[in-house]
């Protein structure tokens, strides 16, 4: 398995690397398809990282956050969520000092410190799991299950936040529109000891770049890189990227990254162990074009 040595361009080497060891230890990444992830020796560590990051983010002093500790109930749950065409990015602390003259991609990675995953979006129309089950509640919280809202505590009615004209008029407010590929970000997680240092922002940009590359590969066209805000973004085919996240914790963060809130689901106290209830927001960003 090959690992790519990367030093995030959006954050300086000191801000990222000093807490890890030194600038000579760059970030190492690998991108896995669902079949590759299913046989990866890193799957147990990935399962632990996602759950640890999820637990940490929901125990920051806000009474509205979830008390449930696990985002994933079993390691293979992420494989099911990704489906056959999704991908997962793993970011490691490099275990060996980086030799700038060494172009080898075979360096063994160190500790898994961050992850992100995405897949082509498909509207969900399956029946929800058994109502009242903690597992079903947590699994359904971040899913856009159109047509089932209001049928269970895990899927209350959707409250529109912005009409389509205030977002992207040319798309008429549709989640999936002919000619515009739509992807969905499923998970984002950073080791709690390294949060707040720009790693999540870099992983988010890297995920968008990977989505664009996957769309451009079948077309066999070389895309021109455009420097925007200190980050490289791929030009070419327009793509709509969706995500669902907890309003109280993450909405502001993603809005600053260019996402727009399109709808909100409000959950009552008790769902997922919350003390005062909370909101899940559906968000969208259009890239390229």
GROMACS .gro file of C-alpha atoms in nm:
model
  289
    1UNK     CA    1   0.000   0.000   0.000
    2UNK     CA    2   0.139   0.341  -0.097
    3UNK     CA    3   0.128   0.647   0.124
    4UNK     CA    4   0.173   1.000  -0.001
    5UNK     CA    5   0.377   1.247   0.203
    6UNK     CA    6   0.197   1.577   0.221
    7UNK     CA    7   0.253   1.897   0.412
    8UNK     CA    8  -0.076   2.092   0.411
    9UNK     CA    9  -0.027   2.408   0.209
   10UNK     CA   10  -0.297   2.598   0.397
   11UNK     CA   11  -0.110   2.588   0.728
   12UNK     CA   12   0.255   2.656   0.795
   13UNK     CA   13   0.491   2.373   0.884
   14UNK     CA   14   0.544   2.503   1.236
   15UNK     CA   15   0.174   2.530   1.322
   16UNK     CA   16   0.108   2.171   1.213
   17UNK     CA   17   0.430   1.990   1.276
   18UNK     CA   18   0.569   2.127   1.603
   19UNK     CA   19   0.307   1.948   1.816
   20UNK     CA   20   0.384   1.624   1.632
   21UNK     CA   21   0.762   1.638   1.656
   22UNK     CA   22   0.934   1.861   1.403
   23UNK     CA   23   0.886   1.992   1.049
   24UNK     CA   24   1.081   1.687   0.927
   25UNK     CA   25   0.776   1.469   1.002
   26UNK     CA   26   0.518   1.556   0.732
   27UNK     CA   27   0.159   1.442   0.715
   28UNK     CA   28   0.118   1.111   0.533
   29UNK     CA   29  -0.206   1.023   0.355
   30UNK     CA   30  -0.367   0.736   0.172
   31UNK     CA   31  -0.705   0.727  -0.002
   32UNK     CA   32  -0.893   0.397   0.004
   33UNK     CA   33  -1.196   0.272  -0.184
   34UNK     CA   34  -1.459   0.080   0.009
   35UNK     CA   35  -1.319  -0.261  -0.098
   36UNK     CA   36  -0.969  -0.150  -0.002
   37UNK     CA   37  -1.087  -0.019   0.334
   38UNK     CA   38  -1.266  -0.346   0.407
   39UNK     CA   39  -0.933  -0.532   0.407
   40UNK     CA   40  -0.720  -0.252   0.550
   41UNK     CA   41  -0.531  -0.318   0.875
   42UNK     CA   42  -0.615   0.042   0.968
   43UNK     CA   43  -0.991  -0.020   0.993
   44UNK     CA   44  -0.989  -0.081   1.373
   45UNK     CA   45  -0.784   0.235   1.432
   46UNK     CA   46  -1.015   0.429   1.200
   47UNK     CA   47  -1.320   0.306   1.393
   48UNK     CA   48  -1.161   0.421   1.720
   49UNK     CA   49  -1.055   0.760   1.578
   50UNK     CA   50  -1.401   0.844   1.443
   51UNK     CA   51  -1.570   0.750   1.768
   52UNK     CA   52  -1.312   0.931   1.983
   53UNK     CA   53  -1.341   1.250   1.776
   54UNK     CA   54  -1.721   1.225   1.782
   55UNK     CA   55  -1.731   1.179   2.158
   56UNK     CA   56  -1.489   1.467   2.216
   57UNK     CA   57  -1.681   1.709   1.995
   58UNK     CA   58  -2.005   1.632   2.178
   59UNK     CA   59  -1.860   1.675   2.525
   60UNK     CA   60  -1.738   2.033   2.505
   61UNK     CA   61  -1.964   2.184   2.770
   62UNK     CA   62  -2.272   2.246   2.554
   63UNK     CA   63  -2.584   2.103   2.715
   64UNK     CA   64  -2.745   2.055   2.375
   65UNK     CA   65  -2.491   1.805   2.250
   66UNK     CA   66  -2.525   1.429   2.242
   67UNK     CA   67  -2.420   1.216   2.533
   68UNK     CA   68  -2.385   0.906   2.319
   69UNK     CA   69  -2.020   0.815   2.279
   70UNK     CA   70  -2.015   0.627   1.950
   71UNK     CA   71  -2.069   0.755   1.596
   72UNK     CA   72  -2.008   0.404   1.460
   73UNK     CA   73  -2.152   0.102   1.638
   74UNK     CA   74  -1.927  -0.152   1.465
   75UNK     CA   75  -1.619  -0.107   1.241
   76UNK     CA   76  -1.798  -0.228   0.928
   77UNK     CA   77  -2.072   0.036   0.961
   78UNK     CA   78  -1.861   0.289   0.772
   79UNK     CA   79  -1.823   0.042   0.485
   80UNK     CA   80  -2.201   0.015   0.461
   81UNK     CA   81  -2.242   0.392   0.467
   82UNK     CA   82  -1.977   0.445   0.200
   83UNK     CA   83  -2.132   0.197  -0.041
   84UNK     CA   84  -1.946   0.064  -0.346
   85UNK     CA   85  -1.834   0.401  -0.484
   86UNK     CA   86  -1.726   0.594  -0.175
   87UNK     CA   87  -1.375   0.665  -0.052
   88UNK     CA   88  -1.200   0.727   0.278
   89UNK     CA   89  -0.891   0.942   0.333
   90UNK     CA   90  -0.657   0.841   0.616
   91UNK     CA   91  -0.398   1.089   0.744
   92UNK     CA   92  -0.107   0.970   0.957
   93UNK     CA   93   0.176   1.122   1.151
   94UNK     CA   94   0.481   1.006   0.957
   95UNK     CA   95   0.687   0.757   1.156
   96UNK     CA   96   1.021   0.831   0.989
   97UNK     CA   97   1.199   1.166   0.934
   98UNK     CA   98   1.129   1.295   0.587
   99UNK     CA   99   1.420   1.304   0.345
  100UNK     CA  100   1.337   1.578   0.089
  101UNK     CA  101   1.548   1.391  -0.167
  102UNK     CA  102   1.350   1.068  -0.121
  103UNK     CA  103   1.054   1.038  -0.358
  104UNK     CA  104   0.952   0.693  -0.234
  105UNK     CA  105   0.584   0.648  -0.146
  106UNK     CA  106   0.644   0.328   0.048
  107UNK     CA  107   0.715   0.478   0.388
  108UNK     CA  108   0.521   0.309   0.666
  109UNK     CA  109   0.277   0.548   0.833
  110UNK     CA  110   0.274   0.643   1.199
  111UNK     CA  111  -0.028   0.712   1.416
  112UNK     CA  112  -0.363   0.770   1.243
  113UNK     CA  113  -0.454   1.131   1.327
  114UNK     CA  114  -0.732   1.236   1.087
  115UNK     CA  115  -0.987   1.102   0.842
  116UNK     CA  116  -1.256   1.212   0.598
  117UNK     CA  117  -1.492   1.015   0.377
  118UNK     CA  118  -1.740   1.086   0.099
  119UNK     CA  119  -1.958   0.912  -0.157
  120UNK     CA  120  -2.189   0.990  -0.449
  121UNK     CA  121  -2.520   1.108  -0.305
  122UNK     CA  122  -2.829   0.894  -0.353
  123UNK     CA  123  -3.162   0.997  -0.194
  124UNK     CA  124  -3.255   0.746   0.072
  125UNK     CA  125  -3.602   0.595   0.068
  126UNK     CA  126  -3.563   0.289   0.288
  127UNK     CA  127  -3.768   0.239   0.601
  128UNK     CA  128  -3.603   0.353   0.925
  129UNK     CA  129  -3.474   0.103   1.177
  130UNK     CA  130  -3.680   0.003   1.477
  131UNK     CA  131  -3.805   0.315   1.654
  132UNK     CA  132  -3.674   0.376   2.003
  133UNK     CA  133  -3.348   0.196   1.943
  134UNK     CA  134  -3.044   0.401   2.040
  135UNK     CA  135  -2.854   0.254   1.749
  136UNK     CA  136  -3.127   0.352   1.504
  137UNK     CA  137  -3.145   0.705   1.645
  138UNK     CA  138  -2.774   0.772   1.616
  139UNK     CA  139  -2.746   0.614   1.272
  140UNK     CA  140  -3.039   0.819   1.139
  141UNK     CA  141  -2.939   1.158   1.280
  142UNK     CA  142  -2.711   1.264   0.996
  143UNK     CA  143  -2.901   1.097   0.711
  144UNK     CA  144  -3.112   1.287   0.460
  145UNK     CA  145  -3.405   1.042   0.444
  146UNK     CA  146  -3.656   1.225   0.229
  147UNK     CA  147  -4.019   1.121   0.262
  148UNK     CA  148  -3.973   0.961   0.605
  149UNK     CA  149  -3.940   1.275   0.815
  150UNK     CA  150  -4.182   1.287   1.104
  151UNK     CA  151  -4.232   0.910   1.112
  152UNK     CA  152  -4.005   0.850   1.412
  153UNK     CA  153  -3.816   1.041   1.681
  154UNK     CA  154  -3.503   0.989   1.473
  155UNK     CA  155  -3.650   1.177   1.173
  156UNK     CA  156  -3.860   1.479   1.276
  157UNK     CA  157  -4.007   1.714   1.013
  158UNK     CA  158  -3.761   1.913   0.805
  159UNK     CA  159  -3.778   2.290   0.852
  160UNK     CA  160  -3.677   2.486   0.539
  161UNK     CA  161  -3.413   2.746   0.620
  162UNK     CA  162  -3.343   2.916   0.287
  163UNK     CA  163  -3.539   2.905  -0.036
  164UNK     CA  164  -3.367   2.800  -0.354
  165UNK     CA  165  -3.351   3.151  -0.500
  166UNK     CA  166  -3.135   3.267  -0.209
  167UNK     CA  167  -2.891   2.982  -0.267
  168UNK     CA  168  -2.825   2.878  -0.624
  169UNK     CA  169  -3.107   2.993  -0.859
  170UNK     CA  170  -2.975   2.794  -1.153
  171UNK     CA  171  -3.031   2.470  -0.960
  172UNK     CA  172  -3.389   2.537  -0.852
  173UNK     CA  173  -3.323   2.405  -0.501
  174UNK     CA  174  -3.295   2.043  -0.610
  175UNK     CA  175  -3.061   1.812  -0.420
  176UNK     CA  176  -2.995   1.604  -0.728
  177UNK     CA  177  -3.024   1.766  -1.070
  178UNK     CA  178  -2.953   1.619  -1.410
  179UNK     CA  179  -2.608   1.713  -1.529
  180UNK     CA  180  -2.476   1.819  -1.189
  181UNK     CA  181  -2.304   1.538  -0.996
  182UNK     CA  182  -2.388   1.537  -0.626
  183UNK     CA  183  -2.162   1.401  -0.354
  184UNK     CA  184  -2.203   1.372   0.020
  185UNK     CA  185  -1.941   1.407   0.292
  186UNK     CA  186  -2.003   1.134   0.550
  187UNK     CA  187  -1.739   1.168   0.820
  188UNK     CA  188  -1.471   1.413   0.932
  189UNK     CA  189  -1.253   1.340   1.232
  190UNK     CA  190  -0.927   1.465   1.385
  191UNK     CA  191  -0.743   1.329   1.688
  192UNK     CA  192  -0.868   1.545   1.980
  193UNK     CA  193  -0.508   1.618   2.082
  194UNK     CA  194  -0.451   1.786   1.743
  195UNK     CA  195  -0.783   1.966   1.694
  196UNK     CA  196  -0.782   2.340   1.639
  197UNK     CA  197  -0.462   2.339   1.433
  198UNK     CA  198  -0.598   2.354   1.081
  199UNK     CA  199  -0.588   1.982   1.006
  200UNK     CA  200  -0.967   1.954   0.964
  201UNK     CA  201  -0.974   2.244   0.717
  202UNK     CA  202  -0.696   2.086   0.513
  203UNK     CA  203  -0.871   1.748   0.515
  204UNK     CA  204  -1.191   1.915   0.398
  205UNK     CA  205  -1.012   2.078   0.106
  206UNK     CA  206  -0.835   1.753   0.023
  207UNK     CA  207  -1.169   1.570   0.021
  208UNK     CA  208  -1.317   1.822  -0.223
  209UNK     CA  209  -1.008   1.787  -0.443
  210UNK     CA  210  -1.046   1.407  -0.441
  211UNK     CA  211  -1.413   1.434  -0.541
  212UNK     CA  212  -1.322   1.662  -0.831
  213UNK     CA  213  -1.046   1.430  -0.947
  214UNK     CA  214  -1.284   1.133  -0.947
  215UNK     CA  215  -1.531   1.326  -1.161
  216UNK     CA  216  -1.261   1.439  -1.401
  217UNK     CA  217  -1.089   1.102  -1.443
  218UNK     CA  218  -1.357   0.948  -1.670
  219UNK     CA  219  -1.340   1.257  -1.892
  220UNK     CA  220  -0.960   1.220  -1.927
  221UNK     CA  221  -0.910   1.595  -1.923
  222UNK     CA  222  -0.635   1.782  -1.747
  223UNK     CA  223  -0.786   2.043  -1.515
  224UNK     CA  224  -0.622   2.375  -1.448
  225UNK     CA  225  -0.552   2.455  -1.083
  226UNK     CA  226  -0.676   2.791  -0.961
  227UNK     CA  227  -0.523   2.951  -0.652
  228UNK     CA  228  -0.815   3.067  -0.434
  229UNK     CA  229  -0.760   3.191  -0.082
  230UNK     CA  230  -0.428   3.014  -0.050
  231UNK     CA  231  -0.576   2.678  -0.153
  232UNK     CA  232  -0.581   2.498  -0.487
  233UNK     CA  233  -0.925   2.410  -0.620
  234UNK     CA  234  -0.992   2.216  -0.938
  235UNK     CA  235  -1.168   2.390  -1.225
  236UNK     CA  236  -1.398   2.204  -1.457
  237UNK     CA  237  -1.723   2.020  -1.400
  238UNK     CA  238  -1.957   2.165  -1.141
  239UNK     CA  239  -2.031   1.940  -0.844
  240UNK     CA  240  -2.274   1.983  -0.558
  241UNK     CA  241  -2.143   1.866  -0.219
  242UNK     CA  242  -2.382   1.793   0.066
  243UNK     CA  243  -2.332   1.733   0.434
  244UNK     CA  244  -2.545   1.709   0.747
  245UNK     CA  245  -2.411   1.818   1.083
  246UNK     CA  246  -2.511   1.934   1.429
  247UNK     CA  247  -2.622   2.297   1.421
  248UNK     CA  248  -2.498   2.394   1.765
  249UNK     CA  249  -2.147   2.262   1.708
  250UNK     CA  250  -2.055   2.282   1.342
  251UNK     CA  251  -2.291   2.500   1.136
  252UNK     CA  252  -2.083   2.815   1.175
  253UNK     CA  253  -1.763   2.633   1.084
  254UNK     CA  254  -1.900   2.498   0.756
  255UNK     CA  255  -2.066   2.830   0.671
  256UNK     CA  256  -1.725   2.994   0.691
  257UNK     CA  257  -1.601   2.727   0.450
  258UNK     CA  258  -1.866   2.815   0.191
  259UNK     CA  259  -2.154   2.583   0.276
  260UNK     CA  260  -2.512   2.713   0.290
  261UNK     CA  261  -2.778   2.578   0.524
  262UNK     CA  262  -3.084   2.456   0.333
  263UNK     CA  263  -3.289   2.284   0.604
  264UNK     CA  264  -3.291   2.201   0.973
  265UNK     CA  265  -3.433   1.911   1.171
  266UNK     CA  266  -3.504   1.978   1.538
  267UNK     CA  267  -3.471   1.691   1.788
  268UNK     CA  268  -3.631   1.688   2.129
  269UNK     CA  269  -3.448   1.634   2.456
  270UNK     CA  270  -3.369   1.268   2.513
  271UNK     CA  271  -3.287   1.179   2.152
  272UNK     CA  272  -2.935   1.041   2.149
  273UNK     CA  273  -2.906   1.125   2.517
  274UNK     CA  274  -2.923   1.503   2.468
  275UNK     CA  275  -3.040   1.712   2.763
  276UNK     CA  276  -3.208   2.002   2.585
  277UNK     CA  277  -3.257   1.891   2.225
  278UNK     CA  278  -3.057   2.001   1.924
  279UNK     CA  279  -3.070   2.068   1.551
  280UNK     CA  280  -2.926   1.883   1.253
  281UNK     CA  281  -2.869   2.109   0.953
  282UNK     CA  282  -2.852   2.000   0.590
  283UNK     CA  283  -2.592   2.204   0.403
  284UNK     CA  284  -2.476   2.239   0.043
  285UNK     CA  285  -2.184   2.389  -0.145
  286UNK     CA  286  -2.137   2.405  -0.521
  287UNK     CA  287  -1.777   2.382  -0.644
  288UNK     CA  288  -1.642   2.436  -0.993
  289UNK     CA  289  -1.819   2.524  -1.311
   0.00000   0.00000   0.00000
